[in-house]
CSV table of C-alpha atoms and ligand atoms in Angstrom, one decimal:
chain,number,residue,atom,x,y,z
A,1,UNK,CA,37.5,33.8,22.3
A,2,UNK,CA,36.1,33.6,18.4
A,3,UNK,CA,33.6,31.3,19.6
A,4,UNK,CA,30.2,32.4,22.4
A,5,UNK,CA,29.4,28.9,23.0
A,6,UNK,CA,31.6,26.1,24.1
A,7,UNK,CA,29.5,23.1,22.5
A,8,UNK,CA,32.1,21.4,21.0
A,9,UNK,CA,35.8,21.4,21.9
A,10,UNK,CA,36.9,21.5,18.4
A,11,UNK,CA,34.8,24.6,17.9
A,12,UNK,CA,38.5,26.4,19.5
A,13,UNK,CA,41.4,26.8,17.6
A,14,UNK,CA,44.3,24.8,19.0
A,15,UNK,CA,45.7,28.3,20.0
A,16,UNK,CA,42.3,29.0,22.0
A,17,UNK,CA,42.4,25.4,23.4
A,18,UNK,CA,46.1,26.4,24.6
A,19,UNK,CA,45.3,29.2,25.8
A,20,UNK,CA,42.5,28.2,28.0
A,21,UNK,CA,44.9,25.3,29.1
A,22,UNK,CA,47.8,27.9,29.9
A,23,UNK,CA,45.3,29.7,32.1
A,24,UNK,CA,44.1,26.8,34.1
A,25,UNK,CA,47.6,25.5,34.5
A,26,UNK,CA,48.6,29.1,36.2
A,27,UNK,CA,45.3,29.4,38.0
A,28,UNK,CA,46.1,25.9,39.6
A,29,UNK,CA,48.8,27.7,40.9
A,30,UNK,CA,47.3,30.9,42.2
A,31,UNK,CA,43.6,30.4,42.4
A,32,UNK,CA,43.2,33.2,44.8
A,33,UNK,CA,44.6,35.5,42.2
A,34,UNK,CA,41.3,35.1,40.9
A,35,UNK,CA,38.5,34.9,43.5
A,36,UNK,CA,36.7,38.3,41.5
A,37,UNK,CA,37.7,37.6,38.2
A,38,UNK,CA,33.9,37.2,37.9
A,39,UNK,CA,32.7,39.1,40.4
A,40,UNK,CA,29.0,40.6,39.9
A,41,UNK,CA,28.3,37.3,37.1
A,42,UNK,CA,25.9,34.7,37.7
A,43,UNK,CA,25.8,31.3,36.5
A,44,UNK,CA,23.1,29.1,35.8
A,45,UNK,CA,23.6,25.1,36.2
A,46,UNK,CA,20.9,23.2,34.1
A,47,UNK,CA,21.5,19.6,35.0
A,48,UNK,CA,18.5,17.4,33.3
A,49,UNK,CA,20.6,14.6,33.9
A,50,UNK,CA,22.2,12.6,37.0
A,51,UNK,CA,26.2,14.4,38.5
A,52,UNK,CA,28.5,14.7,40.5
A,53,UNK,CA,31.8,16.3,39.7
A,54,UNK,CA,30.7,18.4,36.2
A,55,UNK,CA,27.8,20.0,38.7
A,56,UNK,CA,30.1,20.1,41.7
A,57,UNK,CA,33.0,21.5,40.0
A,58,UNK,CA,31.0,23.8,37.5
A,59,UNK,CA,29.6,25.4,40.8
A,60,UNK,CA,33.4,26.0,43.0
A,61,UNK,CA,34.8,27.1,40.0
A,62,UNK,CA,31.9,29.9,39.8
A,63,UNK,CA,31.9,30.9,43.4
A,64,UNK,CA,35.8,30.8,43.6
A,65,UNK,CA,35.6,33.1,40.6
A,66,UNK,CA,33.4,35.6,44.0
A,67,UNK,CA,30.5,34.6,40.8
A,68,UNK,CA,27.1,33.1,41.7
A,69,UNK,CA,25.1,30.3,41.2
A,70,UNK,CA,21.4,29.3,40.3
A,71,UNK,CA,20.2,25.9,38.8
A,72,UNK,CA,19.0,22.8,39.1
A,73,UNK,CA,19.7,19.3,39.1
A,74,UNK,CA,16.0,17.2,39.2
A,75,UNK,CA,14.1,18.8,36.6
A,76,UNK,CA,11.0,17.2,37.8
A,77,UNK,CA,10.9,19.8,40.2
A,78,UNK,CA,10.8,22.2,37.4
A,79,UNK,CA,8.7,23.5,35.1
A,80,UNK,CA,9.7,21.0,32.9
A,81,UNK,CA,7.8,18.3,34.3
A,82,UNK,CA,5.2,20.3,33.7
A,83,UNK,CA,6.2,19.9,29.4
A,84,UNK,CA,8.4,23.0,29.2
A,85,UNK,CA,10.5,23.3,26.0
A,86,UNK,CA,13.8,23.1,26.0
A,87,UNK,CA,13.8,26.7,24.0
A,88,UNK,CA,11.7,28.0,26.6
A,89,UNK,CA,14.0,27.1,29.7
A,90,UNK,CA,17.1,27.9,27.9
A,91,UNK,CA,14.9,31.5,26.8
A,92,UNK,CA,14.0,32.2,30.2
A,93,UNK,CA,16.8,31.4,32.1
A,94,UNK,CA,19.4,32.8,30.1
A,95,UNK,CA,17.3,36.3,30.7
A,96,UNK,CA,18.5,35.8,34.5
A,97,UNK,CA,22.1,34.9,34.1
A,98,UNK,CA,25.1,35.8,32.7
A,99,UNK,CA,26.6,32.3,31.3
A,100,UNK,CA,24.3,28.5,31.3
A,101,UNK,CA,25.9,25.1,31.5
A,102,UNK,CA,23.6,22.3,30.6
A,103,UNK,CA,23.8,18.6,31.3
A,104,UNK,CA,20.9,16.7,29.4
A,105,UNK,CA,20.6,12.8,28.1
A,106,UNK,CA,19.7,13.5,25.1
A,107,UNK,CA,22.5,14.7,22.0
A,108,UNK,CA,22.1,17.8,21.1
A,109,UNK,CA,20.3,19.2,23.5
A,110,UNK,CA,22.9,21.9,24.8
A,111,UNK,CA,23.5,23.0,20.6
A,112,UNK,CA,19.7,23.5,20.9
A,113,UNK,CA,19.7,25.4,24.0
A,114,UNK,CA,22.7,27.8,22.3
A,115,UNK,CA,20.1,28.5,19.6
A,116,UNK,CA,17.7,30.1,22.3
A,117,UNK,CA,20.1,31.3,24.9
A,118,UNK,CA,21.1,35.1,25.2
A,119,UNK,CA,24.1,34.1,27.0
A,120,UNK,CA,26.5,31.8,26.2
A,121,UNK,CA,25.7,28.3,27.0
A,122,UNK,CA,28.4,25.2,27.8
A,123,UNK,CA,27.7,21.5,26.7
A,124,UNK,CA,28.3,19.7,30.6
A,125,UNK,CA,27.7,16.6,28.6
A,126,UNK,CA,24.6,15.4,25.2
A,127,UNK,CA,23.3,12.2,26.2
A,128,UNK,CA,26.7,9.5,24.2
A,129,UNK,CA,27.2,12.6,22.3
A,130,UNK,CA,30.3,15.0,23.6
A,131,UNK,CA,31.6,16.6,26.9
A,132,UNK,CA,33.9,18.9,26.2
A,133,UNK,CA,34.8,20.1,29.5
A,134,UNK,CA,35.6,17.0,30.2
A,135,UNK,CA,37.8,16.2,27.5
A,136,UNK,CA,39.3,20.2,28.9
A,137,UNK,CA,40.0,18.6,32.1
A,138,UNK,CA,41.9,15.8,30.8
A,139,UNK,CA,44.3,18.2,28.5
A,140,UNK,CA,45.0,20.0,31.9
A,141,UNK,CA,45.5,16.9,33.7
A,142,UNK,CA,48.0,15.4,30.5
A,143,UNK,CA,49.5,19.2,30.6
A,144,UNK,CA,50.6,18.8,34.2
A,145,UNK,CA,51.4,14.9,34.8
A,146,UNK,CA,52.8,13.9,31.7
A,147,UNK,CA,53.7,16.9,30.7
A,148,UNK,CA,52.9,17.3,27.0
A,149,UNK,CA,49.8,16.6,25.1
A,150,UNK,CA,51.9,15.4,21.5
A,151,UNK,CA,53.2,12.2,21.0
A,152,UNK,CA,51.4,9.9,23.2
A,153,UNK,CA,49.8,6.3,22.6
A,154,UNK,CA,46.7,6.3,24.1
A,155,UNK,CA,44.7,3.9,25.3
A,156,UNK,CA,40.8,4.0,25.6
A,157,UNK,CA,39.3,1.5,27.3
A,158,UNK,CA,35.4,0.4,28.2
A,159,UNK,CA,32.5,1.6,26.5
A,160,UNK,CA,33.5,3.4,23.8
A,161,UNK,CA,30.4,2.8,22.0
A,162,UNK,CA,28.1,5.3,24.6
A,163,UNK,CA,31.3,7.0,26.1
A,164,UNK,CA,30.8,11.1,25.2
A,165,UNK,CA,34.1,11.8,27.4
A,166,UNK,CA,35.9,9.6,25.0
A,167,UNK,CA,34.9,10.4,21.7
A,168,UNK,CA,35.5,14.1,22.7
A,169,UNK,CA,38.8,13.1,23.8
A,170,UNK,CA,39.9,11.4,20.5
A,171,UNK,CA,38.4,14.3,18.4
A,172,UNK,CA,40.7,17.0,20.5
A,173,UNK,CA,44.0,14.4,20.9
A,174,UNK,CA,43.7,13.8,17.3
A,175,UNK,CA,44.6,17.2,16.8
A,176,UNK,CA,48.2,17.1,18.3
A,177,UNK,CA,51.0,16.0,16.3
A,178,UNK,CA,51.8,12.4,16.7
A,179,UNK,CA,49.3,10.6,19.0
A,180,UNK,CA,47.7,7.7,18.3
A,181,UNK,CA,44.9,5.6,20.1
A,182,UNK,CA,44.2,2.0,21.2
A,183,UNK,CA,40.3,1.1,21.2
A,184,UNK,CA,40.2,-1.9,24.0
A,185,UNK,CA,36.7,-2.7,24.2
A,186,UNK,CA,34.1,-5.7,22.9
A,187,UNK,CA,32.9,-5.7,19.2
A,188,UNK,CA,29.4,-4.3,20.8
A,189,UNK,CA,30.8,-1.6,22.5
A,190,UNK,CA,33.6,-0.6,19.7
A,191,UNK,CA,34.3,3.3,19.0
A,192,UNK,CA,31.8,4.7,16.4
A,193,UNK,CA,33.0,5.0,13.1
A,194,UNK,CA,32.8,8.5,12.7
A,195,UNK,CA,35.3,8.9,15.6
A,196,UNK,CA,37.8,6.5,13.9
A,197,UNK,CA,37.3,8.3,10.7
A,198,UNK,CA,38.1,11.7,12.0
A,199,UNK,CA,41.1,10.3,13.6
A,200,UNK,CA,42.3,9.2,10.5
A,201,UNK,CA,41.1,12.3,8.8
A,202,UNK,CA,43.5,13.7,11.2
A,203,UNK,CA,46.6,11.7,9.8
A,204,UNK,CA,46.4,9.9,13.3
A,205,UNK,CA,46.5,6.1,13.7
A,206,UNK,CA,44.2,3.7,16.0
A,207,UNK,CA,44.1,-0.1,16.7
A,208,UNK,CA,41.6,-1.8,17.9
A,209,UNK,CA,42.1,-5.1,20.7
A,210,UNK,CA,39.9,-7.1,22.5
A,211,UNK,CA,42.1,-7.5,26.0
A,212,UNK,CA,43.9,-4.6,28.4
A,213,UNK,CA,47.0,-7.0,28.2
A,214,UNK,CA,47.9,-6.6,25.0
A,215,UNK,CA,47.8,-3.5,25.0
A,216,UNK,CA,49.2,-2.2,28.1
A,217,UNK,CA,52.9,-2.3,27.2
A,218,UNK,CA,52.5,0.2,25.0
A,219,UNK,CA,50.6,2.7,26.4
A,220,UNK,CA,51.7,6.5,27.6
A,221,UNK,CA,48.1,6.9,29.2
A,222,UNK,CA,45.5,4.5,29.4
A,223,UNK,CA,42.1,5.7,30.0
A,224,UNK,CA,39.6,4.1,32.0
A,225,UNK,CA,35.5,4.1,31.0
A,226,UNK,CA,32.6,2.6,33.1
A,227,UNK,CA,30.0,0.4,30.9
A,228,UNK,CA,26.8,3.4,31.0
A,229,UNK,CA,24.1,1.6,32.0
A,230,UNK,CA,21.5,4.0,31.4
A,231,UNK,CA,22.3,3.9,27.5
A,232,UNK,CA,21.4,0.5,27.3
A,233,UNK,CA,18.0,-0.6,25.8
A,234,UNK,CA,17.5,-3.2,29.0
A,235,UNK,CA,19.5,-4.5,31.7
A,236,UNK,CA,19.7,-7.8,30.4
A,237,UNK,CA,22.0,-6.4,27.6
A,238,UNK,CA,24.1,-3.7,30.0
A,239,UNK,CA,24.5,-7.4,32.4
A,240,UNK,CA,26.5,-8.9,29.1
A,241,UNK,CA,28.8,-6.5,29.0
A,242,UNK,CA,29.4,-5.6,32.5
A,243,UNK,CA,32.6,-6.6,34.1
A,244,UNK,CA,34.6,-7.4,30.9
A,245,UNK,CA,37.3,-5.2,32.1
A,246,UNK,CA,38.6,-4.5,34.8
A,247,UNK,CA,42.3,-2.8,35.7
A,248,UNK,CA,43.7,-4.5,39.0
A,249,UNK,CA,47.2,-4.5,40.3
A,250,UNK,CA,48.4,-7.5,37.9
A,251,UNK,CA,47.2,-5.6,34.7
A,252,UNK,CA,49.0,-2.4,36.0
A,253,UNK,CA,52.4,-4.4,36.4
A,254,UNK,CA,52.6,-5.0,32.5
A,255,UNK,CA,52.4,-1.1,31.9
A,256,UNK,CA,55.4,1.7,31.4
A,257,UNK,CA,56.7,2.9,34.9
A,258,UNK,CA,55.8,6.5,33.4
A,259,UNK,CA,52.5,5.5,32.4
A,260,UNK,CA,49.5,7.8,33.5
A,261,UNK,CA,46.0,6.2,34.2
A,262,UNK,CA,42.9,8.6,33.8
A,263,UNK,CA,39.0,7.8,34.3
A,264,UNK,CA,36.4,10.6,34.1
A,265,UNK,CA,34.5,8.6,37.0
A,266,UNK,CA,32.2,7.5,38.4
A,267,UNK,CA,33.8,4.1,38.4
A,268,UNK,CA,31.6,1.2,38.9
A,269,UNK,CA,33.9,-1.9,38.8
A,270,UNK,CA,36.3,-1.3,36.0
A,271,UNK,CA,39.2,-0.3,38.1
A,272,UNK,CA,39.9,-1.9,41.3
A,273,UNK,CA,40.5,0.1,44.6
A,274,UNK,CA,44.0,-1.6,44.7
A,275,UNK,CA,45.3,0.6,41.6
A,276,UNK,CA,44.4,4.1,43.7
A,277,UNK,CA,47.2,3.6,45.4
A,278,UNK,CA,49.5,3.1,42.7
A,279,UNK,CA,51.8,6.5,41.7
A,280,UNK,CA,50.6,6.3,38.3
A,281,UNK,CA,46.6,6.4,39.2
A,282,UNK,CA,45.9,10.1,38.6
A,283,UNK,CA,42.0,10.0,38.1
A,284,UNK,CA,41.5,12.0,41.5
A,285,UNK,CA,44.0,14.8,40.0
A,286,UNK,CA,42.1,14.9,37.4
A,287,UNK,CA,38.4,15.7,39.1
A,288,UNK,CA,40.7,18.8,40.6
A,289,UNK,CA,42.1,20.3,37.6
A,290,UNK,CA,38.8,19.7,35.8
A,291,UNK,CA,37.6,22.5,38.2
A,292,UNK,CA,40.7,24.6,36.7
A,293,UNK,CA,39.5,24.0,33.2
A,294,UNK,CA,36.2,25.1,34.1
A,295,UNK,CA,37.5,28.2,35.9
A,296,UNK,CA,39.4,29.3,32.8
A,297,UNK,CA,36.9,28.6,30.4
A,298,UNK,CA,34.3,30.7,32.6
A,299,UNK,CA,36.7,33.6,32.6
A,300,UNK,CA,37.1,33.1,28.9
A,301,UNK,CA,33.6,33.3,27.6
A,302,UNK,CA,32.1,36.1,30.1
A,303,UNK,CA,34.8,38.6,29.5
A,304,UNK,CA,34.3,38.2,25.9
A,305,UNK,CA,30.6,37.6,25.8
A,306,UNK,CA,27.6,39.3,27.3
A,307,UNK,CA,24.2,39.2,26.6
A,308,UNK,CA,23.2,39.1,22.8
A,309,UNK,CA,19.9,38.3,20.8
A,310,UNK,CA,21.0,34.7,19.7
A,311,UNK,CA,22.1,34.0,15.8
A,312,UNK,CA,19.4,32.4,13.8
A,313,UNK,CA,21.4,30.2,11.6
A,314,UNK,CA,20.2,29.0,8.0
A,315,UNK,CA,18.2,25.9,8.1
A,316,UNK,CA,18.4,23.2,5.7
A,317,UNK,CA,15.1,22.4,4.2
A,318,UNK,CA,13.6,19.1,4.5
A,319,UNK,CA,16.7,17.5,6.5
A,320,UNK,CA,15.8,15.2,9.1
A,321,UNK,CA,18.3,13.6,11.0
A,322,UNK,CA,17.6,9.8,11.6
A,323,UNK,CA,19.4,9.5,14.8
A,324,UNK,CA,16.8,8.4,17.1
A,325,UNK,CA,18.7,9.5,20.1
A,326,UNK,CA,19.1,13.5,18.4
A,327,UNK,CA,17.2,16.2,20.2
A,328,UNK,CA,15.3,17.0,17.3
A,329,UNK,CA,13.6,14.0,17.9
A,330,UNK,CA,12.3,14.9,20.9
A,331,UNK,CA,12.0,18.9,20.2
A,332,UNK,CA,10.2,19.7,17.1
A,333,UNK,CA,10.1,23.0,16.5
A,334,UNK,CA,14.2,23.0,16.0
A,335,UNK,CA,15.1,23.9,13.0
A,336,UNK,CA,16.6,21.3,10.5
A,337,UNK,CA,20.3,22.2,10.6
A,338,UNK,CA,23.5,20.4,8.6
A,339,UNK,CA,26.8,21.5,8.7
A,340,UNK,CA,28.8,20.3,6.0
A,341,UNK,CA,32.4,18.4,7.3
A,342,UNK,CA,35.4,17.2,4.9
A,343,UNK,CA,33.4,13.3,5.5
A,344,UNK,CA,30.2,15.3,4.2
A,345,UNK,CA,27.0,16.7,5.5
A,346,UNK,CA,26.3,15.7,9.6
A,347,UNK,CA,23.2,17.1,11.6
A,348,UNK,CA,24.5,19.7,13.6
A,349,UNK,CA,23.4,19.0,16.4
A,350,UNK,CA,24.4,15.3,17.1
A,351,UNK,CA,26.8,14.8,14.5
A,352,UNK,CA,24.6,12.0,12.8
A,353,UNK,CA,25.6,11.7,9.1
A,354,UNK,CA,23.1,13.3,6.8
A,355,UNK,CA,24.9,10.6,3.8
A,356,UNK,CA,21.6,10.3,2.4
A,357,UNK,CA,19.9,13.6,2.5
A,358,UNK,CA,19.2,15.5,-0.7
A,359,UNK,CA,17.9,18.9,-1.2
A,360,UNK,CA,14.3,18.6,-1.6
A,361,UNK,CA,14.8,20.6,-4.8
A,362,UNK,CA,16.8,18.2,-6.3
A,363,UNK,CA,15.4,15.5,-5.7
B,401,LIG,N1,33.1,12.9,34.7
B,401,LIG,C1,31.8,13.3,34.9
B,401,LIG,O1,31.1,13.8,34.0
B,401,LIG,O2,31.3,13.0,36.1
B,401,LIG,P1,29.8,13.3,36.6
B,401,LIG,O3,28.9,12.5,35.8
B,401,LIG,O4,29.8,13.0,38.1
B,401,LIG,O5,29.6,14.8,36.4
């Protein structure tokens, strides 16, 4: 693979994305045809944030790949509580292993940890940033229910505002021919422009509606988010938005018979327990071929990457990103860092827009 670290999905060429697709597919098939494909590696899990299935499934797909495992999951029993760095952890631990995935709440945070890392290092998820593996599991899951990943209307429903699965998703589906999106959420918790804008960049098309019911009848695959509580500045304001939607039986009878319902979970209330029984729920297929995904992509990037002093790339002087919510916030000895995109200069670690940043120089 032309890329060490899998921080962003659209970091793969579509043919890589395939590929790693392709091999999840024919390890779903045959996973014991690969219980010492990484025989001899070990894996570190670095999970500075609350999880069930990205840990869970991170960790099977490691030991059914006869790999190992070290990590944690409560960094207050770290040395972190005791102020380690992230550059530090990411230093040491990558001196110990042989591939990291990190999980953190702030954006960023895993690009950061690449910087430091002598190993390559997965993004399980940047605070409302991006989680790529998720966004992998669902191409596998599309791949094998629906059976194509072109040419769908999809619908995105929930908080799309702090949703990282979603605006992952739309970044990587905008990418195949002929899809477009439905946003179904409240004005507050509307997808961020810079997601609708790449869509569009894309030649893709979106909507946006207020209600599940008028949009349902369209749809090829509706996908279900939970309203993320923690990303909300107070529980009086999560308490507003809670509940809005909610996918029961009588929602699902105005949708195609072919239609395909995914959710990353955990579900709070946004899907009742009467739709799991429905042919066209597949959000518990999806945790399983999200271990698939994760199995491939492990294969991928340790047979192709070892241990390497990590690239220093150039900074940009003076930049400072204003998203309060970007690592660099939080971690100040990272370097300033843009990368330049077709809608301009972004911070590259949280995708913030730089619109405003000049080069000291000419200034
Ligand atoms: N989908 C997902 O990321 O679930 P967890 O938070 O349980 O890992």
């Amino acid at each position: 693979m032309s890329v060490r670290n899998l921080i962003d999905l659209n970091q793969l060429s579509l043919e890589e994305l395939d590929d790693i697709v392709d091999m999840a597919c024919r390890i779903s098939r045959h996973p014991t045809h690969y219980s010492s494909a990484c025989r001899d590696k070990l894996m570190a899990t670095l999970f500075y944030e609350p999880s069930t299935r990205t840990q869970m499934s991170f960790q099977s797909a490691m030991l059914r790949l006869g790999g190992k495992i070290i990590g944690f999951d409560n960094p207050n029993a770290t040395s972190v509580a005791k102020g380690e760095s992230l550059k530090d952890t990411a230093t040491v631990l990558s001196g110990y292993t042989d591939i990291l995935t990190i999980r953190h709440p702030v954006e960023g945070a895993a690009m950061a940890a690449s910087l430091y890392s002598s190993v390559p290092v997965i993004n399980a998820g940047d605070g409302g940033h991006l989680h790529p593996t998720q966004t992998l599991t669902d191409i596998v899951t599309l791949r094998n229910v629906v059976g194509r990943t072109d040419r769908l209307v999809i619908g995105m429903c929930g908080d799309l505002a702090n949703g990282r699965t979603v605006h992952s998703l739309c970044k990587s589906m905008s990418r195949y021919g002929g899809n477009s999106f439905v946003f179904i959420s409240s004005e507050k918790l509307a997808m961020p422009d810079y997601i609708k804008e790449y869509v569009t960049s894309c030649g893709c098309e979106y909507s946006e509606v207020r209600t599940i019911e008028e949009a349902m009848p369209y749809l090829d695959v509706l996908y279900m988010t939970r309203i993320q509580r923690e990303r909300f500045p107070s529980d009086e304001e999560y308490l507003k938005e809670k509940g809005i939607y909610v996918l029961d039986g009588k929602k699902m009878a105005l949708g195609k018979p072919d239609l395909c319902v995914l959710h990353p979970l955990p579900r709070v209330d946004e899907i009742s327990y009467e739709v799991d029984d429905d042919p066209r729920a597949h959000y518990f297929q999806q945790t399983l071929y999200g271990m698939y995904g994760r199995m491939a992509l492990i294969i991928r990037l340790t047979s192709d990457h070892g241990h390497q002093t990590p690239e220093k790339p150039a900074p940009t002087p003076g930049f400072v990103c204003r998203n309060p919510k970007c690592i660099t916030r939080l971690e100040h000895y990272l370097p300033p860092l843009t990368t330049d995109t077709p809608k301009g200069k972004v911070c590259a670690y949280c995708d913030h827009a730089a619109d405003d940043f000049a080069p000291a120089e000419s200034k």
